Short mmCIF file of C-alpha atoms in Angstrom, two decimals:
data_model
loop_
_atom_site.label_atom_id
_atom_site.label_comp_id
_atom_site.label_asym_id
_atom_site.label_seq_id
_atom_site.Cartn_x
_atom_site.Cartn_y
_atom_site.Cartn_z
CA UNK L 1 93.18 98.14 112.63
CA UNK L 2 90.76 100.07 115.14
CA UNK L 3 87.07 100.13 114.61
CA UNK L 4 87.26 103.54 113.06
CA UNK L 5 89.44 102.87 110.69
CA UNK L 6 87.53 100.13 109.10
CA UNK L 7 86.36 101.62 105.59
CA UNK L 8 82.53 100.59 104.59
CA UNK L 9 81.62 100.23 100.55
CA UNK L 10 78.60 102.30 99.98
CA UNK L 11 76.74 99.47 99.86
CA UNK L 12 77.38 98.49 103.59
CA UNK L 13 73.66 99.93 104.67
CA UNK L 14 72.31 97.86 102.30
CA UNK L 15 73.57 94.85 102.90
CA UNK L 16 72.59 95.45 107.14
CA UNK L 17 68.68 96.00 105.33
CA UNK L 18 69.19 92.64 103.66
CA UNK L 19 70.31 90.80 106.85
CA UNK L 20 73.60 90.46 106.43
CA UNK L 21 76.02 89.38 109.21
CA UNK L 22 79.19 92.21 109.21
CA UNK L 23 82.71 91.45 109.50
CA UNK L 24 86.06 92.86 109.39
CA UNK L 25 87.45 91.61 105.98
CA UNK L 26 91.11 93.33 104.46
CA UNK L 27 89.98 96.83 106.07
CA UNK L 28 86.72 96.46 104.98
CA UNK L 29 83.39 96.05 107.14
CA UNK L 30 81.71 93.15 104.50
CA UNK L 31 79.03 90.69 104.30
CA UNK L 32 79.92 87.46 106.18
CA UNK L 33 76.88 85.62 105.12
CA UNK L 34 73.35 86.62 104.81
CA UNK L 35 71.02 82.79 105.27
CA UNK L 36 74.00 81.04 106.09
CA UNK L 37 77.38 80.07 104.51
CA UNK L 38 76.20 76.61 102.82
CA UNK L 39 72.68 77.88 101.46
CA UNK L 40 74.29 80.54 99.66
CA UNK L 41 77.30 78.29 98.51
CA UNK L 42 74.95 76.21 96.94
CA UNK L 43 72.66 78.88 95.29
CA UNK L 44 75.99 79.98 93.31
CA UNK L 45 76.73 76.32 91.93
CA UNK L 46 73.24 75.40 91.34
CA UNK L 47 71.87 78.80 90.48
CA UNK L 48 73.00 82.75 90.60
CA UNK L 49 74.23 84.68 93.59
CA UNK L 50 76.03 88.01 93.80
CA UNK L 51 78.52 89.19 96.42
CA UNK L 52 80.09 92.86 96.70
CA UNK L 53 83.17 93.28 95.48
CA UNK L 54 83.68 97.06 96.16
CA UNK L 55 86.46 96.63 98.53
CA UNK L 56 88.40 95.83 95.42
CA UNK L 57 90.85 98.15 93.54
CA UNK L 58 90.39 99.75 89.96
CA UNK L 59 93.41 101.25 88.23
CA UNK L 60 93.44 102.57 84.99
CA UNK L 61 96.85 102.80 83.13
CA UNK L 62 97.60 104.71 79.37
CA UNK L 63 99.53 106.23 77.74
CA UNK L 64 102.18 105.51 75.15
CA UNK L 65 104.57 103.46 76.19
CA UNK L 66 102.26 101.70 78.95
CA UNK L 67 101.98 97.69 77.12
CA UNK L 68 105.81 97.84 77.55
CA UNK L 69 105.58 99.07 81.02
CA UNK L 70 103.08 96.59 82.28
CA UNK L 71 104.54 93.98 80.72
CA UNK L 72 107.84 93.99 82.76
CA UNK L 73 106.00 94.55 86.20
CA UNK L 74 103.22 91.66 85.66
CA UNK L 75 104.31 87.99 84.85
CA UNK L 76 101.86 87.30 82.12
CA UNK L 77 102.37 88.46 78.76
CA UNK L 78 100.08 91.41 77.71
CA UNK L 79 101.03 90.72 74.14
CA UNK L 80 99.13 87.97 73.62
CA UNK L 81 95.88 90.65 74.75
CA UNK L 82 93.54 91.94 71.83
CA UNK L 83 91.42 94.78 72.52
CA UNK L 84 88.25 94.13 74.86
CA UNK L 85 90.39 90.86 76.75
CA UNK L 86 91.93 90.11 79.91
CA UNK L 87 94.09 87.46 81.74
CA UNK L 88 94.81 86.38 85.04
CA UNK L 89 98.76 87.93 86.09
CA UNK L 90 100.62 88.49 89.34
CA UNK L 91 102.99 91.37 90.91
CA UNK L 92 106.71 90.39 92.15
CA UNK L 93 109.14 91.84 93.75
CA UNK L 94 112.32 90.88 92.99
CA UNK L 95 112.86 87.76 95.33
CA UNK L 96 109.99 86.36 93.09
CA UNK L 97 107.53 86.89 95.75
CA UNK L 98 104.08 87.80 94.95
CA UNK L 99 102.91 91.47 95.76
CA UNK L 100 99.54 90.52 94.50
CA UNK L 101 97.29 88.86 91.51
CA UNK L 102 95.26 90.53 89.56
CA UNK L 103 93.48 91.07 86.39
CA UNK L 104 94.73 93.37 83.86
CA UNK L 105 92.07 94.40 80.77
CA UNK L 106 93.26 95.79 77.48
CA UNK L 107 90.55 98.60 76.56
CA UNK L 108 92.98 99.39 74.04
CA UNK L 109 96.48 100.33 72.34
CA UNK L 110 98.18 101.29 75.60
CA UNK L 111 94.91 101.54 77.73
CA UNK L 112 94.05 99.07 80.34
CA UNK L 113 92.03 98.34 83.23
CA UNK L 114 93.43 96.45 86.34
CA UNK L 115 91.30 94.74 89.12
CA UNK L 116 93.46 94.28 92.04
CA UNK L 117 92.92 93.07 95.94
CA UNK L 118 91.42 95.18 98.46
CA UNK L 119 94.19 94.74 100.82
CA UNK L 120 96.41 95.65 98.10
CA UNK L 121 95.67 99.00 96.49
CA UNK L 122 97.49 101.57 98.32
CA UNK L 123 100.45 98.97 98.47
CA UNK L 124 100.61 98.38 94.67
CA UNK L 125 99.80 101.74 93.76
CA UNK L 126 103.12 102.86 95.37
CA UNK L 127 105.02 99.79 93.34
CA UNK L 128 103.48 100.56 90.38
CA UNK L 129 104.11 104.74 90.51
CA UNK L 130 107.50 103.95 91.68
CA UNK L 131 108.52 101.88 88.25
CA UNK L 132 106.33 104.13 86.22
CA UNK L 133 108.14 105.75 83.48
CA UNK L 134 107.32 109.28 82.24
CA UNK L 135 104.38 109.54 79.87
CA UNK L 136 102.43 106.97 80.80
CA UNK L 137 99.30 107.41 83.29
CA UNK L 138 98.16 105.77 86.43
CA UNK L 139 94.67 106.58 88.24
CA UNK L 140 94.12 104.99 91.14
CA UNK L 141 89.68 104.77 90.42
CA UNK L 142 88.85 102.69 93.28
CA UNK L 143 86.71 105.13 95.21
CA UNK L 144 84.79 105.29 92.01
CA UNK L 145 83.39 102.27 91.57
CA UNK L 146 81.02 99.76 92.89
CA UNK L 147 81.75 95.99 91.95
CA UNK L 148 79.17 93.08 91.93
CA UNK L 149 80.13 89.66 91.25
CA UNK L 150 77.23 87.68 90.00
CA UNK L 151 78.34 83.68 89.52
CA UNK L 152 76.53 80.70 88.93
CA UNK L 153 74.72 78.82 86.04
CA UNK L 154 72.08 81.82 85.39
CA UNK L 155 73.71 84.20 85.48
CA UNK L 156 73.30 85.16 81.57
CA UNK L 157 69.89 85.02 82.48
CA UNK L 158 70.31 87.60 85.77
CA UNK L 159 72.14 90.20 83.42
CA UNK L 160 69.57 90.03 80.91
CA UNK L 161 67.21 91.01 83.39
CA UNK L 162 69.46 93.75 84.56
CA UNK L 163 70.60 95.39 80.81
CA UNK L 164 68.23 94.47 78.38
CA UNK L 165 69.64 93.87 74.98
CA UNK L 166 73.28 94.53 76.19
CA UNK L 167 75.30 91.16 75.28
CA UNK L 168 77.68 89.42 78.04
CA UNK L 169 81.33 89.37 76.63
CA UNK L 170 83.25 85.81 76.04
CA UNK L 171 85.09 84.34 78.52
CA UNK L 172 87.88 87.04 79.99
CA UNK L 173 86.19 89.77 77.99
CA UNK L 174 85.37 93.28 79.39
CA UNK L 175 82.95 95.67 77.88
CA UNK L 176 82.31 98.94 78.43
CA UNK L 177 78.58 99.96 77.55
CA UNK L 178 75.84 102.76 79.05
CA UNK L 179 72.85 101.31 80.32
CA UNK L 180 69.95 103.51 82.55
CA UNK L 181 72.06 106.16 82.56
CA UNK L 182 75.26 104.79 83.85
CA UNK L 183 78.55 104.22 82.19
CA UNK L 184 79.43 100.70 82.96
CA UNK L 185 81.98 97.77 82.51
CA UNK L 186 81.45 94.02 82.69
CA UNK L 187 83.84 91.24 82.73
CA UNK L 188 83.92 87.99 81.98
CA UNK L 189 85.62 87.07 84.87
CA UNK L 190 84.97 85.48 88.57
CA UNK L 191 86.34 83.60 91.79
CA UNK L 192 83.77 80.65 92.26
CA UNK L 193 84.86 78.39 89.10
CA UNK L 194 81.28 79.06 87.60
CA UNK L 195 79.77 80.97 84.77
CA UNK L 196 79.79 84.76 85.91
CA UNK L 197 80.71 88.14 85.10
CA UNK L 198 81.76 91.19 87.48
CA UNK L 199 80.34 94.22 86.91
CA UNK L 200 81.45 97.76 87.77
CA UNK L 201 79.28 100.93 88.21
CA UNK L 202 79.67 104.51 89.71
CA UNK L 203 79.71 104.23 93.66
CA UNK L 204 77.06 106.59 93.98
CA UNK L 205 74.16 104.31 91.62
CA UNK L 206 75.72 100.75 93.51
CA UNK L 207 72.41 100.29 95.88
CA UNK L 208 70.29 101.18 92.88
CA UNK L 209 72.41 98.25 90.63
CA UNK L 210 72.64 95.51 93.45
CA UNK L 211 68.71 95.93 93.73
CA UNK L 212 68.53 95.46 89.74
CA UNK L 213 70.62 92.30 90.22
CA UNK L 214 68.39 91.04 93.00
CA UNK L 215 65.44 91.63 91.19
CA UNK L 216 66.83 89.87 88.08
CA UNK L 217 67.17 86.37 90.30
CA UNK L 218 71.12 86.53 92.16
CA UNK L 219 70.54 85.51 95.92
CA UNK L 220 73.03 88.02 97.73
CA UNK L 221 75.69 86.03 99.44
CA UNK L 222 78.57 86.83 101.66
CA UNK L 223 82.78 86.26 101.93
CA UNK L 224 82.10 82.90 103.67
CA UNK L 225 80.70 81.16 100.91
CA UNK L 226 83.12 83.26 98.53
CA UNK L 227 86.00 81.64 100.89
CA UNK L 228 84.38 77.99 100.15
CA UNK L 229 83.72 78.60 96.54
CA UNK L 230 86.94 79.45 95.77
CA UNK L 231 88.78 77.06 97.49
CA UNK L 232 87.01 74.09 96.22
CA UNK L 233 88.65 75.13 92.62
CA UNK L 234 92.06 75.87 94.29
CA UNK L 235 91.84 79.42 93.62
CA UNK L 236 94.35 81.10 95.41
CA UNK L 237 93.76 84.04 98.55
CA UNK L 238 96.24 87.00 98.14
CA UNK L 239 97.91 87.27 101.90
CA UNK L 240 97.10 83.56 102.70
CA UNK L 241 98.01 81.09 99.73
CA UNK L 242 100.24 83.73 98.13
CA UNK L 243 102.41 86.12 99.73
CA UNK L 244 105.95 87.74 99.03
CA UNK L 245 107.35 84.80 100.39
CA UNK L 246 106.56 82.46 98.22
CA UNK L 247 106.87 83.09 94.11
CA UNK L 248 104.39 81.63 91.49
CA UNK L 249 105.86 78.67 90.30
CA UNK L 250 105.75 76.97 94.20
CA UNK L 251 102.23 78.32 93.99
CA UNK L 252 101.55 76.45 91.07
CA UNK L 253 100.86 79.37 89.06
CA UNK L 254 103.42 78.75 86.10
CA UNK L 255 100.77 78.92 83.61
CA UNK L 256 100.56 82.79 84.36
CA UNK L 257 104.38 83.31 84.17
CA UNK L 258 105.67 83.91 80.78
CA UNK L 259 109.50 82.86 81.54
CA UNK L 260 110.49 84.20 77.78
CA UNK L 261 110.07 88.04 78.91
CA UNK L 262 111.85 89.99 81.32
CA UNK L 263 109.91 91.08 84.30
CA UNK L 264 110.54 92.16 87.85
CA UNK L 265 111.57 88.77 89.75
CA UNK L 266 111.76 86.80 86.80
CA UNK L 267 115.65 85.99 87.53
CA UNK L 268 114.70 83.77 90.45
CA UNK L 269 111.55 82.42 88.55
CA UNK L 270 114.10 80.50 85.92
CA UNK L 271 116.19 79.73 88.26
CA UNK L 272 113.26 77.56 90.58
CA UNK L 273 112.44 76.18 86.86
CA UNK L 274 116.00 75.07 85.91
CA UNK L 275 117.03 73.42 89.55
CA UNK L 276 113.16 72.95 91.03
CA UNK L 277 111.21 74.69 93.72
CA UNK L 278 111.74 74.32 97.37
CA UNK L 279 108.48 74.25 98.25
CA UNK L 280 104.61 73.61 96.53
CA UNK L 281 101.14 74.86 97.10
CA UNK L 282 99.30 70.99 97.03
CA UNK L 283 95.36 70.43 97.93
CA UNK L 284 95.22 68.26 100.63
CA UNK L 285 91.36 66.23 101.62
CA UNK L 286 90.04 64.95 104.26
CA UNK L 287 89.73 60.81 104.12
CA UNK L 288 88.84 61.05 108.05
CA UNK L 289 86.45 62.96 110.30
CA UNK L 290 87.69 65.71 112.31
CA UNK L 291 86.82 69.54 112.62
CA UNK L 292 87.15 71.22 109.39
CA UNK L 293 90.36 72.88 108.75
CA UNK L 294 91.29 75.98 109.24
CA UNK L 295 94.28 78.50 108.41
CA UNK L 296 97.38 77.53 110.21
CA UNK L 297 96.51 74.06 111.05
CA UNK L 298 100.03 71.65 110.95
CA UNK L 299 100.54 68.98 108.72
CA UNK L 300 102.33 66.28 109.30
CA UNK L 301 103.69 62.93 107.51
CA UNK L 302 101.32 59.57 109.16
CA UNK L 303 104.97 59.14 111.44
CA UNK L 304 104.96 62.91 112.71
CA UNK L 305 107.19 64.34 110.36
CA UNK L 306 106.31 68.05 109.88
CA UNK L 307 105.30 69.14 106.94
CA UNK L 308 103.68 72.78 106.91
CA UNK L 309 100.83 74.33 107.45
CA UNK L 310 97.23 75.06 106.18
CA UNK L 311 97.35 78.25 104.54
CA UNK L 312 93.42 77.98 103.66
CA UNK L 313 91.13 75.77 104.99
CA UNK L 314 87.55 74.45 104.90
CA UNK L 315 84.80 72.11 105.00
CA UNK L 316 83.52 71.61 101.70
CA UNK L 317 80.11 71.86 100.83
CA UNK L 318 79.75 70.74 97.76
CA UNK L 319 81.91 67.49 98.72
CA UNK L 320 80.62 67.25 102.41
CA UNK L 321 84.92 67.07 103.72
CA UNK L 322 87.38 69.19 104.76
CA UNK L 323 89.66 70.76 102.28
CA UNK L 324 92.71 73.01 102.99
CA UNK L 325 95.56 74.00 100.63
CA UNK L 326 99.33 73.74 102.33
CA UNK L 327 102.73 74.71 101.50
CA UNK L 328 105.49 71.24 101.84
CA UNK L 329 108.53 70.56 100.65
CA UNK L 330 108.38 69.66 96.77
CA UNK L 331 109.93 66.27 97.10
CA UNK L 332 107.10 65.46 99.38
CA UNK L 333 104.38 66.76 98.20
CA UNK L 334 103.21 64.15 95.56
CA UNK L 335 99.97 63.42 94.81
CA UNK L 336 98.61 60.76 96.80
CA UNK L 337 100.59 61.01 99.65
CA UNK L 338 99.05 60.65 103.13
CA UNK L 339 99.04 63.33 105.39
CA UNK L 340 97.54 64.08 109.03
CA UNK L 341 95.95 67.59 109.94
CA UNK L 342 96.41 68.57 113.11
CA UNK L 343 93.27 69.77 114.58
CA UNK L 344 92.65 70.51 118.48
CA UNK L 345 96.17 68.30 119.13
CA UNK L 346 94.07 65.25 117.46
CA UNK L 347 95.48 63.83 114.25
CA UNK L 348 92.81 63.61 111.22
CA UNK L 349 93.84 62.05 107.94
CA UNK L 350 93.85 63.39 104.97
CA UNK L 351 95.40 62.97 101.62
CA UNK L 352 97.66 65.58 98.93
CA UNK L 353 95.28 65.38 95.73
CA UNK L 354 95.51 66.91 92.14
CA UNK L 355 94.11 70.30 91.81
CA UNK L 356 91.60 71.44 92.18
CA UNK L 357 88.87 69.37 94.55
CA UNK L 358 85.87 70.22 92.74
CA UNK L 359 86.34 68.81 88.88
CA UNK L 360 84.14 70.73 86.63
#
């Protein structure tokens, strides 16, 4: 993608004033890191930090008819939604591969809310219009909004400072609530396996919110320590740990697949759950020193056997190692089994652990 095609959120001029280092990220010029990946890593576990999530899409969907719909493109099961709730649900095509995951809100009867990957929405905007059935409506809203993710242990605290008297939703909840003039929606929901919520305003008020998050005590951090964050639960990246390859069960993603409904791609879901799944997404740490892992980095068996290779990769820094997540075949891919990562031609060892690296 040239340089002019690169899209900027219109909080892009604020994040320069804040210090921010820029990058390239899914068509997106984003935040890299403002004081440095581990510093704001850290201030997210131990305290509150808030990263833009703009580049994200927004889809509403409604309708009658549209529950039905939904429920045989996405692999959860939106029946088991009540009004103000959402779950975690993927996108297949019909080898089973994933288009993309995403989170799908239920606003109510027939009327949802989807959250769906930057690199994704013109891509699963076509999917979904081409499956739509007549009388039910899809708005692509992404220009719209501005997104915030604020994570970490006070962040109850932060959004009481930024919407006084407005209460947080539970867990997976969304709420949709004015506040200083601005229609607004906050959800229980987040990518760094701590208490957070993400919150979505009008593009055009998204400097005035991020400053009324900063104010309220979030340090503003960047996609680096997002990237670390996430991987230390095993939260999967769209594009690297999931693509249309590979389908949600050798993910590991099961949990999100409701097997009793019909879907697109279900066929060959049942079918890797009846006679097993080739492959499996396992989280594989560093008992060695070496350079921390990266993307693409092979893995091999201790006598050179190849395995596969590192679809994410990183040096911890909550655990001080590296950490990586790999596709291998299934049969070998047990849990305690030693593995070398091959980094600069130099073999470091490592081991296949249970999911996910950081227990909390």
């Amino acid at each position: 993608m040239s340089e002019e095609q690169i899209k900027c959120t219109p909080l892009c001029e604020k994040h320069v004033a804040l210090g921010a280092k820029m990058v390239p990220f899914a068509g997106w010029n984003m935040p890299v890191q403002y004081t440095g990946i581990i510093d704001e890593h850290n201030a997210v576990r131990n305290d509150c930090g808030v990263f833009d999530i703009s580049h994200m899409g927004q889809f509403l969907a409604y309708g009658p008819g549209t529950t039905e719909w939904l429920n045989g493109m996405f692999t959860n099961n939106l029946h088991k939604l009540t009004d103000g709730v959402g779950q975690y649900s993927m996108m297949l095509n019909e080898r089973g591969g994933v288009i993309d995951d995403l989170i799908i809100y239920r606003m109510g009867e027939d009327n949802y809310f989807i959250v769906v990957n930057a690199s994704m929405i013109d891509e699963d905007y076509a999917w979904l219009t081409a499956h739509k059935p007549e009388g039910v409506s899809l708005v692509n809203k992404s220009a719209d909004f501005v997104g915030l993710a604020v994570q970490g242990p006070n962040c109850e605290k932060v959004f009481a400072g930024m919407c006084p008297g407005i209460v947080l939703p539970e867990r997976n909840g969304i709420l949709k609530f004015s506040c200083d003039g601005d229609e607004l929606y906050v959800c229980r929901t987040g990518y760094t396996g701590e208490n957070g919520f993400e919150f979505f305003c009008p593009a055009a008020e998204g400097v005035k919110w991020l400053e009324k998050v900063i104010a309220s005590g979030a340090k503003p951090c960047g996609l680096g320590a997002r990237d670390s964050l996430r991987l230390e639960m095993c939260y999967s990246l769209n594009g690297s740990d999931l693509s249309p390859e590979k389908t949600p069960l050798e993910a590991g993603l099961s949990w999100c697949c409701d097997l009793t409904k019909d879907f697109i791609g279900v066929e060959v879901l049942r079918k890797q759950k009846a006679e097993g799944r080739p492959t499996a997404l396992v989280a594989i740490e560093y008992t060695g020193k070496g350079a921390p892992p990266r993307h693409g980095y092979e893995v091999q068996l201790p006598d050179g056997t190849h395995l596969g290779e590192l679809c994410s990769g990183v040096l911890s820094p909550t655990l001080g190692k590296g950490i990586g997540m790999a596709y291998v075949p299934a049969a070998l891919g047990k849990i305690g089994t030693e593995v070398n990562v091959i980094v600069r031609n130099k073999p470091v060892p490592a081991v296949i652990i249970k999911k996910p690296f950081l227990k909390k």
